[in-house]
Short mmCIF file of C-alpha atoms and ligand atoms in Angstrom, two decimals:
data_model
loop_
_atom_site.label_atom_id
_atom_site.label_comp_id
_atom_site.label_asym_id
_atom_site.label_seq_id
_atom_site.Cartn_x
_atom_site.Cartn_y
_atom_site.Cartn_z
CA MET A 65 -5.86 -22.65 -43.66
CA PRO A 66 -2.75 -20.79 -42.39
CA GLU A 67 -0.66 -23.22 -40.44
CA VAL A 68 2.53 -22.70 -38.49
CA SER A 69 4.82 -25.27 -36.94
CA ILE A 70 5.55 -24.10 -33.51
CA ASP A 71 7.25 -25.04 -30.32
CA LEU A 72 4.78 -24.71 -27.48
CA SER A 73 6.12 -25.20 -24.00
CA PRO A 74 5.00 -28.86 -23.86
CA GLU A 75 5.77 -29.18 -20.17
CA HIS A 76 2.89 -26.79 -19.50
CA ILE A 77 0.34 -28.73 -21.57
CA ASN A 78 -2.21 -30.59 -19.57
CA VAL A 79 -1.97 -34.31 -20.41
CA ASP A 80 -5.70 -34.75 -19.94
CA ALA A 81 -6.43 -32.04 -22.50
CA LEU A 82 -4.19 -33.95 -24.91
CA LYS A 83 -6.09 -37.17 -24.16
CA VAL A 84 -9.38 -35.47 -24.98
CA VAL A 85 -8.08 -34.18 -28.29
CA LYS A 86 -6.63 -37.58 -29.16
CA ARG A 87 -9.79 -39.50 -28.43
CA LEU A 88 -11.83 -37.08 -30.54
CA THR A 89 -9.44 -37.23 -33.49
CA ASP A 90 -9.18 -41.03 -33.22
CA ALA A 91 -12.96 -41.10 -33.52
CA GLY A 92 -12.70 -39.13 -36.75
CA TYR A 93 -13.53 -35.64 -35.51
CA GLN A 94 -11.49 -32.46 -35.72
CA ALA A 95 -10.24 -31.27 -32.34
CA TYR A 96 -7.87 -28.55 -31.19
CA LEU A 97 -6.71 -26.81 -28.07
CA VAL A 98 -7.93 -23.26 -28.38
CA GLY A 99 -8.19 -19.87 -26.72
CA GLY A 100 -6.36 -18.63 -23.67
CA CYS A 101 -4.44 -21.87 -23.13
CA VAL A 102 -2.74 -21.66 -26.54
CA ARG A 103 -2.05 -17.95 -26.03
CA ASP A 104 -0.52 -18.59 -22.62
CA LEU A 105 1.51 -21.59 -23.82
CA LEU A 106 2.99 -19.46 -26.60
CA LEU A 107 3.85 -16.81 -24.02
CA GLY A 108 5.58 -19.49 -21.97
CA SER A 109 3.21 -19.19 -19.03
CA HIS A 110 1.04 -21.71 -17.28
CA PRO A 111 -2.56 -21.72 -18.61
CA LYS A 112 -5.36 -21.39 -16.08
CA ASP A 113 -7.64 -23.79 -17.92
CA PHE A 114 -7.71 -25.79 -21.13
CA ASP A 115 -10.39 -25.48 -23.78
CA VAL A 116 -10.95 -27.85 -26.67
CA ALA A 117 -12.85 -26.94 -29.85
CA THR A 118 -14.25 -29.68 -32.07
CA ASP A 119 -16.68 -30.37 -34.88
CA ALA A 120 -18.27 -33.16 -32.82
CA HIS A 121 -21.64 -32.17 -31.41
CA PRO A 122 -22.04 -32.06 -27.63
CA GLU A 123 -23.97 -35.34 -27.48
CA GLU A 124 -21.28 -37.02 -29.57
CA VAL A 125 -18.56 -35.74 -27.25
CA HIS A 126 -20.54 -36.88 -24.25
CA GLU A 127 -20.80 -40.38 -25.70
CA LEU A 128 -17.04 -40.64 -26.12
CA PHE A 129 -16.27 -39.75 -22.50
CA ARG A 130 -17.82 -41.56 -19.60
CA ASN A 131 -16.39 -38.93 -17.26
CA SER A 132 -18.25 -36.09 -19.00
CA ARG A 133 -21.27 -33.90 -18.42
CA LEU A 134 -23.39 -31.80 -20.76
CA ILE A 135 -23.80 -28.31 -19.37
CA GLY A 136 -25.23 -24.95 -20.35
CA ARG A 137 -28.56 -23.81 -21.58
CA ARG A 138 -27.78 -21.12 -24.11
CA PHE A 139 -25.02 -23.09 -25.74
CA LYS A 140 -24.31 -26.66 -24.71
CA ILE A 141 -20.73 -27.57 -23.92
CA VAL A 142 -19.22 -30.69 -22.42
CA HIS A 143 -17.11 -30.86 -19.28
CA VAL A 144 -14.75 -33.81 -19.20
CA ARG A 145 -13.54 -34.40 -15.70
CA PHE A 146 -10.16 -35.82 -14.64
CA GLY A 147 -9.88 -35.72 -10.87
CA ARG A 148 -10.06 -32.04 -10.00
CA ASP A 149 -9.30 -30.88 -13.54
CA ILE A 150 -12.06 -30.13 -15.99
CA ILE A 151 -11.44 -29.89 -19.72
CA GLU A 152 -14.09 -27.84 -21.48
CA VAL A 153 -15.06 -29.12 -24.92
CA ALA A 154 -17.11 -26.82 -27.17
CA THR A 155 -18.47 -27.47 -30.62
CA PHE A 156 -17.44 -25.02 -33.36
CA ARG A 157 -19.83 -22.08 -33.35
CA ALA A 158 -20.86 -19.62 -36.04
CA PRO A 159 -20.16 -15.91 -35.61
CA HIS A 160 -23.08 -13.81 -34.57
CA SER A 161 -23.34 -12.00 -37.88
CA GLU A 162 -24.51 -15.28 -39.40
CA MET A 163 -27.72 -15.10 -37.48
CA GLN A 164 -28.72 -11.51 -37.17
CA THR A 165 -32.35 -12.29 -36.89
CA GLU A 166 -34.44 -10.10 -34.66
CA GLU A 167 -35.05 -12.68 -31.98
CA ASN A 168 -31.31 -13.20 -31.52
CA PHE A 169 -30.59 -9.55 -30.77
CA SER A 170 -31.88 -7.05 -28.26
CA ASP A 171 -32.72 -3.50 -29.34
CA GLY A 172 -29.18 -2.39 -28.53
CA GLY A 173 -27.68 -5.13 -30.70
CA MET A 174 -26.74 -7.45 -27.84
CA ILE A 175 -26.75 -11.18 -28.47
CA LEU A 176 -29.62 -12.94 -26.77
CA SER A 177 -29.18 -16.38 -28.19
CA ASP A 178 -26.40 -17.95 -30.20
CA ASN A 179 -26.96 -21.63 -30.15
CA ILE A 180 -25.77 -22.30 -33.68
CA TYR A 181 -22.93 -24.58 -34.69
CA GLY A 182 -20.44 -23.54 -37.31
CA THR A 183 -17.36 -24.54 -39.22
CA PHE A 184 -13.79 -24.28 -38.02
CA SER A 185 -13.32 -20.91 -39.75
CA GLU A 186 -16.56 -19.56 -38.38
CA ASP A 187 -15.50 -20.59 -34.91
CA ALA A 188 -12.29 -18.59 -35.27
CA GLU A 189 -14.20 -15.55 -36.44
CA ARG A 190 -16.61 -15.44 -33.53
CA ARG A 191 -13.86 -15.32 -30.88
CA ASP A 192 -13.02 -12.03 -29.23
CA PHE A 193 -9.36 -11.19 -29.86
CA THR A 194 -7.00 -12.45 -32.55
CA MET A 195 -4.60 -13.82 -29.92
CA ASN A 196 -7.50 -15.88 -28.53
CA ALA A 197 -8.30 -17.43 -31.92
CA LEU A 198 -5.25 -19.69 -32.19
CA TYR A 199 -5.89 -23.43 -32.55
CA TYR A 200 -3.24 -25.93 -31.61
CA ASP A 201 -3.17 -29.36 -33.21
CA PRO A 202 -1.05 -31.55 -30.93
CA ASP A 203 -0.93 -34.48 -33.41
CA HIS A 204 0.97 -32.43 -35.94
CA ASP A 205 2.34 -29.85 -33.53
CA THR A 206 0.93 -27.02 -35.62
CA ILE A 207 -1.01 -23.83 -34.95
CA HIS A 208 -3.91 -22.75 -37.13
CA ASP A 209 -3.96 -18.99 -37.27
CA GLU A 210 -6.80 -17.63 -39.39
CA MET A 211 -6.99 -14.24 -37.70
CA SER A 212 -3.30 -13.26 -37.64
CA GLY A 213 -3.22 -13.85 -33.92
CA LEU A 214 0.45 -14.87 -33.98
CA GLU A 215 1.44 -11.54 -35.47
CA ASP A 216 -0.50 -9.63 -32.83
CA LEU A 217 0.89 -11.85 -30.11
CA GLY A 218 4.38 -11.14 -31.41
CA ASN A 219 3.64 -7.41 -31.36
CA ARG A 220 2.01 -7.72 -27.95
CA GLN A 221 -1.24 -6.25 -29.22
CA ILE A 222 -4.83 -6.88 -28.23
CA ARG A 223 -6.94 -6.68 -31.37
CA LEU A 224 -10.63 -7.45 -31.68
CA ILE A 225 -11.64 -9.64 -34.58
CA GLY A 226 -14.00 -7.75 -36.93
CA ASN A 227 -15.55 -4.34 -36.43
CA PRO A 228 -14.84 -3.20 -32.85
CA ASP A 229 -18.07 -1.26 -32.40
CA ASN A 230 -20.16 -4.23 -33.50
CA ARG A 231 -18.20 -6.71 -31.45
CA TYR A 232 -18.59 -4.64 -28.28
CA ARG A 233 -22.28 -4.15 -28.96
CA GLU A 234 -22.75 -7.90 -29.40
CA ASP A 235 -21.15 -8.51 -26.05
CA PRO A 236 -20.11 -5.50 -23.94
CA VAL A 237 -18.16 -7.75 -21.56
CA ARG A 238 -15.50 -7.87 -24.28
CA MET A 239 -14.57 -4.34 -23.13
CA LEU A 240 -13.71 -5.71 -19.70
CA ARG A 241 -11.84 -8.60 -21.29
CA ALA A 242 -9.71 -6.14 -23.29
CA VAL A 243 -8.88 -4.31 -20.07
CA ARG A 244 -8.14 -7.55 -18.25
CA PHE A 245 -5.75 -8.85 -20.89
CA LYS A 246 -3.96 -5.51 -21.02
CA ALA A 247 -3.55 -5.62 -17.25
CA LYS A 248 -2.60 -9.29 -17.15
CA LEU A 249 -0.27 -9.50 -20.13
CA GLY A 250 1.00 -5.92 -20.25
CA PHE A 251 -0.01 -5.77 -23.93
CA ALA A 252 -1.23 -2.65 -25.73
CA ILE A 253 -4.84 -2.39 -26.86
CA GLU A 254 -4.60 -1.71 -30.58
CA PRO A 255 -6.01 1.79 -31.36
CA ALA A 256 -9.18 0.74 -33.22
CA THR A 257 -9.94 -1.76 -30.45
CA ALA A 258 -9.32 0.87 -27.76
CA GLU A 259 -11.18 3.76 -29.41
CA PRO A 260 -14.79 2.73 -28.58
CA LEU A 261 -14.09 1.85 -24.94
CA LYS A 262 -14.84 5.26 -23.41
CA ARG A 263 -17.81 5.74 -25.68
CA LEU A 264 -19.45 2.33 -25.21
CA GLY A 265 -18.82 1.72 -21.51
CA VAL A 266 -22.49 2.60 -20.95
CA LEU A 267 -23.44 -0.72 -22.59
CA LEU A 268 -22.23 -2.52 -19.48
CA ARG A 269 -25.48 -1.36 -17.86
CA ASP A 270 -27.23 -4.11 -19.82
CA ILE A 271 -25.10 -6.94 -18.42
CA PRO A 272 -26.67 -9.03 -15.65
CA PRO A 273 -25.13 -8.36 -12.19
CA ALA A 274 -24.07 -12.00 -11.74
CA ARG A 275 -21.97 -11.92 -14.90
CA LEU A 276 -20.38 -8.60 -13.94
CA PHE A 277 -19.50 -9.98 -10.52
CA GLU A 278 -17.67 -12.87 -12.20
CA GLU A 279 -15.79 -10.42 -14.41
CA VAL A 280 -14.89 -8.27 -11.41
CA LEU A 281 -13.37 -11.34 -9.76
CA LYS A 282 -11.33 -12.09 -12.87
CA LEU A 283 -10.14 -8.48 -12.99
CA PHE A 284 -9.29 -8.11 -9.33
CA MET A 285 -8.65 -11.58 -7.94
CA THR A 286 -6.30 -13.26 -10.39
CA GLY A 287 -3.01 -11.61 -9.53
CA HIS A 288 -3.11 -8.35 -11.47
CA GLY A 289 -5.82 -6.41 -9.64
CA GLU A 290 -3.84 -3.23 -9.10
CA GLN A 291 -3.11 -3.00 -12.80
CA SER A 292 -6.73 -3.83 -13.72
CA PHE A 293 -7.92 -0.93 -11.55
CA ALA A 294 -5.52 1.45 -13.31
CA VAL A 295 -6.56 0.28 -16.79
CA LEU A 296 -10.28 0.40 -15.95
CA ARG A 297 -9.81 4.02 -14.90
CA GLU A 298 -7.71 4.79 -17.97
CA TYR A 299 -10.66 3.83 -20.19
CA ASP A 300 -13.38 5.33 -17.95
CA LEU A 301 -14.84 1.88 -17.28
CA PHE A 302 -14.49 1.69 -13.51
CA GLY A 303 -17.61 3.80 -12.99
CA TRP A 304 -19.78 1.31 -14.87
CA LEU A 305 -18.81 -1.35 -12.34
CA PHE A 306 -18.70 0.74 -9.15
CA PRO A 307 -20.68 3.93 -9.76
CA ASP A 308 -20.82 5.15 -6.14
CA ALA A 309 -17.16 4.42 -5.48
CA ASN A 310 -16.19 6.08 -8.75
CA ARG A 311 -17.89 9.35 -7.80
CA LEU A 312 -15.96 9.50 -4.54
CA LEU A 313 -12.51 8.35 -5.69
CA ASP A 314 -11.01 11.79 -5.01
CA ASN A 315 -12.28 11.99 -1.43
CA ASP A 316 -10.09 11.06 1.51
CA HIS A 317 -7.59 8.90 -0.35
CA ALA A 318 -10.37 6.52 -1.49
CA ALA A 319 -8.55 5.59 -4.70
CA GLU A 320 -5.36 4.94 -2.79
CA LEU A 321 -7.13 2.60 -0.36
CA ILE A 322 -8.52 0.58 -3.28
CA ARG A 323 -5.16 0.48 -4.98
CA LEU A 324 -3.43 -0.71 -1.81
CA ALA A 325 -6.06 -3.39 -1.16
CA LEU A 326 -5.66 -4.72 -4.70
CA ALA A 327 -1.86 -4.60 -4.52
CA SER A 328 -1.95 -6.52 -1.26
CA THR A 329 -4.27 -9.10 -2.82
CA ASP A 330 -1.91 -9.43 -5.80
CA ARG A 331 1.00 -10.07 -3.45
CA ARG A 332 -0.96 -12.68 -1.52
CA ILE A 333 -1.92 -14.49 -4.72
CA ALA A 334 1.71 -14.48 -5.85
CA ALA A 335 2.63 -16.03 -2.50
CA ASP A 336 -0.17 -18.63 -2.69
CA MET A 337 -1.94 -17.15 0.31
CA PRO A 338 -5.73 -17.17 0.66
CA VAL A 339 -7.67 -14.14 -0.59
CA THR A 340 -11.31 -13.18 -0.42
CA PRO A 341 -13.57 -10.87 -2.43
CA ALA A 342 -14.94 -9.62 0.92
CA PHE A 343 -11.74 -7.69 1.57
CA ILE A 344 -11.61 -6.12 -1.88
CA PHE A 345 -15.26 -5.15 -1.83
CA ALA A 346 -14.76 -3.66 1.64
CA ALA A 347 -12.12 -1.36 0.15
CA LEU A 348 -14.03 -0.63 -3.06
CA LEU A 349 -17.16 0.45 -1.20
CA TRP A 350 -15.56 1.95 1.90
CA GLN A 351 -15.88 5.61 0.86
CA PRO A 352 -19.56 5.33 -0.17
CA TYR A 353 -20.18 3.60 3.17
CA VAL A 354 -18.33 6.23 5.22
CA GLU A 355 -20.12 9.10 3.52
CA GLN A 356 -23.55 7.54 3.77
CA ARG A 357 -22.97 6.81 7.44
CA ALA A 358 -21.95 10.44 8.01
CA ARG A 359 -25.13 11.63 6.28
CA LEU A 360 -27.26 9.45 8.51
CA GLU A 361 -25.44 10.55 11.64
CA ALA A 362 -25.93 14.18 10.61
CA GLU A 363 -29.64 13.40 10.46
CA GLY A 364 -29.48 12.32 14.08
CA GLU A 365 -29.02 8.56 13.89
CA SER A 366 -26.82 6.84 16.44
CA THR A 367 -23.50 5.57 15.12
CA TYR A 368 -24.75 2.03 15.53
CA ILE A 369 -27.91 2.50 13.49
CA ALA A 370 -26.21 4.76 10.96
CA SER A 371 -23.50 2.15 10.33
CA PHE A 372 -26.00 -0.61 9.86
CA GLU A 373 -28.24 1.38 7.56
CA ALA A 374 -25.35 2.82 5.57
CA ALA A 375 -24.05 -0.69 4.88
CA ASN A 376 -27.54 -1.72 3.74
CA ASP A 377 -27.85 1.28 1.46
CA VAL A 378 -24.43 0.92 -0.12
CA VAL A 379 -24.67 -2.83 -0.66
CA GLY A 380 -28.22 -2.48 -1.98
CA ARG A 381 -27.14 0.04 -4.58
CA GLN A 382 -24.09 -1.98 -5.64
CA LEU A 383 -26.22 -5.10 -6.08
CA GLN A 384 -28.00 -3.39 -8.93
CA VAL A 385 -24.70 -3.44 -10.84
CA THR A 386 -22.73 -6.46 -9.63
CA SER A 387 -24.07 -9.20 -7.47
CA ILE A 388 -22.18 -9.82 -4.22
CA PRO A 389 -23.04 -13.23 -2.81
CA LYS A 390 -24.00 -13.11 0.87
CA ARG A 391 -21.00 -15.24 1.82
CA PHE A 392 -18.88 -12.23 0.82
CA SER A 393 -21.09 -9.28 1.72
CA GLY A 394 -21.48 -10.59 5.30
CA PRO A 395 -17.75 -10.69 6.02
CA MET A 396 -17.33 -7.38 4.19
CA ARG A 397 -19.82 -5.76 6.56
CA ASP A 398 -17.99 -7.31 9.51
CA ILE A 399 -14.75 -5.69 8.33
CA TRP A 400 -16.55 -2.34 8.21
CA SER A 401 -18.27 -2.62 11.55
CA LEU A 402 -15.05 -3.71 13.27
CA GLN A 403 -13.47 -0.44 12.14
CA HIS A 404 -15.69 1.24 14.77
CA ARG A 405 -14.67 -1.16 17.49
CA LEU A 406 -10.92 -1.15 16.86
CA PRO A 407 -10.49 2.42 18.25
CA ILE A 408 -11.65 1.34 21.72
CA ARG A 409 -8.36 0.86 23.56
CA SER A 410 -9.64 0.39 27.09
CA GLY A 411 -11.43 -2.19 29.21
CA LYS A 412 -12.09 -5.72 28.08
CA LYS A 413 -13.07 -4.85 24.51
CA PRO A 414 -9.65 -5.26 22.85
CA GLU A 415 -9.22 -8.76 24.27
CA ALA A 416 -12.64 -9.78 23.00
CA LEU A 417 -11.95 -8.31 19.56
CA LEU A 418 -8.86 -10.46 19.16
CA LEU A 419 -11.15 -13.48 19.22
CA HIS A 420 -13.51 -12.15 16.57
CA LYS A 421 -13.34 -14.36 13.50
CA ARG A 422 -12.88 -11.32 11.30
CA PHE A 423 -10.31 -9.59 13.50
CA ARG A 424 -7.38 -10.34 11.23
CA ALA A 425 -9.08 -8.99 8.11
CA ALA A 426 -10.30 -5.91 9.99
CA TYR A 427 -6.82 -5.25 11.38
CA ASP A 428 -5.27 -5.60 7.90
CA PHE A 429 -7.92 -3.22 6.62
CA LEU A 430 -7.11 -0.72 9.35
CA LEU A 431 -3.42 -0.81 8.39
CA LEU A 432 -4.34 -0.17 4.77
CA ARG A 433 -6.52 2.80 5.73
CA GLU A 434 -3.60 4.33 7.58
CA GLU A 435 -1.22 3.55 4.76
CA ALA A 436 -3.62 5.26 2.38
CA GLY A 437 -3.48 8.40 4.53
CA ALA A 438 -6.14 8.13 7.22
CA GLN A 439 -5.01 9.86 10.46
CA LEU A 440 -6.00 7.43 13.20
CA ASP A 441 -3.70 8.39 16.04
CA GLY A 442 -1.33 5.43 15.72
CA LEU A 443 -4.16 2.91 16.02
CA GLY A 444 -2.66 0.34 13.66
CA GLU A 445 0.64 0.39 15.48
CA TRP A 446 -1.15 0.08 18.81
CA TRP A 447 -2.91 -3.08 17.62
CA THR A 448 0.32 -4.48 16.29
CA ARG A 449 1.93 -3.98 19.69
CA TYR A 450 -1.12 -5.34 21.48
CA GLN A 451 -0.90 -8.60 19.55
CA GLU A 452 2.84 -8.89 20.05
CA THR A 453 2.58 -8.35 23.80
CA SER A 454 2.09 -11.40 25.98
CA GLU A 455 -1.37 -11.75 27.47
CA GLY A 456 -0.37 -10.88 31.05
CA GLU A 457 1.25 -7.59 30.03
CA ARG A 458 -1.41 -6.27 27.69
CA ASP A 459 -3.17 -4.32 30.45
CA GLU A 460 -0.31 -1.84 30.43
CA LEU A 461 -1.23 -0.85 26.89
CA LEU A 462 -4.80 -0.04 27.77
CA ALA A 463 -5.92 3.54 28.17
CA PRO A 464 -7.51 4.40 31.53
CA ALA A 465 -11.25 3.95 31.25
CA THR A 466 -12.97 7.28 30.69
CA ALA A 467 -16.37 8.28 31.95
CA ALA A 468 -18.99 7.39 29.41
CA ALA A 469 -19.86 10.36 27.22
CA PRO A 470 -23.44 11.56 27.58
CA LYS A 471 -25.63 10.02 24.93
CA ARG A 472 -26.98 12.29 22.23
CA PRO A 473 -30.77 12.26 22.21
CA ARG A 474 -31.96 10.05 19.36
CA ARG A 475 -34.57 11.03 16.91
CA ARG A 476 -37.39 8.54 16.73
CA ARG A 477 -37.70 7.96 13.08
CA ARG A 478 -35.29 8.28 10.26
CA LYS A 479 -36.14 10.63 7.43
CA PRO A 480 -36.18 8.88 4.08
CA VAL A 481 -32.81 9.38 2.45
CA GLN A 482 -32.73 10.91 -0.98
CA PRO A 483 -30.76 8.72 -3.35
CA SER A 484 -27.75 10.80 -4.31
P1 ATP B 155 -8.17 -16.75 -19.21
O1 ATP B 155 -6.71 -16.79 -19.14
O2 ATP B 155 -8.75 -15.69 -18.37
O3 ATP B 155 -8.85 -18.07 -19.04
P2 ATP B 155 -9.22 -16.98 -21.86
O4 ATP B 155 -8.89 -16.24 -23.12
O5 ATP B 155 -8.96 -18.44 -21.85
O6 ATP B 155 -8.47 -16.24 -20.70
P3 ATP B 155 -11.91 -17.70 -21.27
O7 ATP B 155 -12.98 -16.87 -20.63
O8 ATP B 155 -11.42 -18.93 -20.61
O9 ATP B 155 -10.72 -16.68 -21.54
O10 ATP B 155 -12.46 -18.03 -22.72
C1 ATP B 155 -11.84 -19.00 -23.56
C2 ATP B 155 -11.90 -18.52 -25.02
O11 ATP B 155 -13.26 -18.34 -25.42
C3 ATP B 155 -11.24 -17.16 -25.28
O12 ATP B 155 -9.86 -17.29 -25.47
C4 ATP B 155 -11.95 -16.72 -26.52
O13 ATP B 155 -11.46 -17.36 -27.67
C5 ATP B 155 -13.38 -17.21 -26.29
N1 ATP B 155 -14.21 -16.20 -25.61
C6 ATP B 155 -14.41 -16.05 -24.28
N2 ATP B 155 -15.25 -15.05 -24.02
C7 ATP B 155 -15.61 -14.52 -25.21
C8 ATP B 155 -16.46 -13.45 -25.61
N3 ATP B 155 -17.10 -12.73 -24.70
N4 ATP B 155 -16.60 -13.23 -26.93
C9 ATP B 155 -15.95 -13.98 -27.84
N5 ATP B 155 -15.14 -14.99 -27.53
C10 ATP B 155 -14.94 -15.26 -26.23
MG1 MG B 156 -9.43 -19.77 -20.32
#
């Protein structure tokens, strides 16, 4: 087994993860830190989470740790809890090629079930990228590197283990993981690993919406969203996640709005400020929403009804690809609908809007729209001034109330909209 003595940044190693490894090895099992935590430690950065791989079976791990829980259906793993930290302990697994029986694979070659334990070497082989198949043994301070991950790490290369086509077919989400690591680490995707991406993006259609939503969060909400967006587009993968938005990226600075929203989220994460998927999804789906609303208005709907229905249509279509939990789609729709109320600069409306619980997000969104190129007659600046002005003097900023415009006659019923 190739072994290298190495100096990991020990100050970044989670002491609880070390405790887990020690208790397992004291009990006679093999146990290593593995995956992203080893990769990140070698790169001198702070790992997000710590994973342990062992030859102990889940029930055996569970017995050793009172503070542990067995989880998962497809493949059981054990969560060992220390306060708010959770160390994930997984039993060595065999690569998927070991069990290419029909019931384990869908027609397209996707893995349906892989609940089979394996040896240490098999576990290394079934991981996605070589840099993610490094095992750290804290007792001896050595790294086991069966897949030449250290070399690739040194060359800053993302390389799939095994045949790229097969590995993407087994699990198409690996394509998004390649993109994410390129965006996050600034590494290159090695040519054979990159080659199938444009060709096999279509396989993402088979991934359940809930899993794709999780991947979208990891791409866009972990500090490198702007870069993830660029790399997704580079490999023609963005459209498999946001088909409607992708078709309209060239219209009205839509791509620029998305880029700015992601860049702003990245800055907030770097500054430890709160962020929400609602804001990012509002930007991602803004252009489809605006164009659907315009279509409905052209058919004679009032702005109010058209806005409501357009939001329903756009969200409904996106839900077929990625889920968007209601706790995010609700606020996202608020951000959109407030965009229609922000332009009213007279009467009591502005004062009331300030109190809206989504005012701040809607105002930030308005500023981004203008920054992206929307011509809104200085609206963002007006709202900035309005907020900076003391309450008693705000009236001076208000436009004189105008006579209400005559209402357009409304058509009774809406024609069914052709899906475009
Ligand atoms: P992050 O910094 O985002 O946590 P990570 O590499 O740790 O990156 P995880 O999703 O935490 O990613 O997965 C932990 C490890 O499990 C990976 O490093 C890799 O070895 C393995 N792994 C995760 N997803 C897959 C996959 N789809 N196919 C094969 N191996 C995977
Ligand atoms: Mg991880």
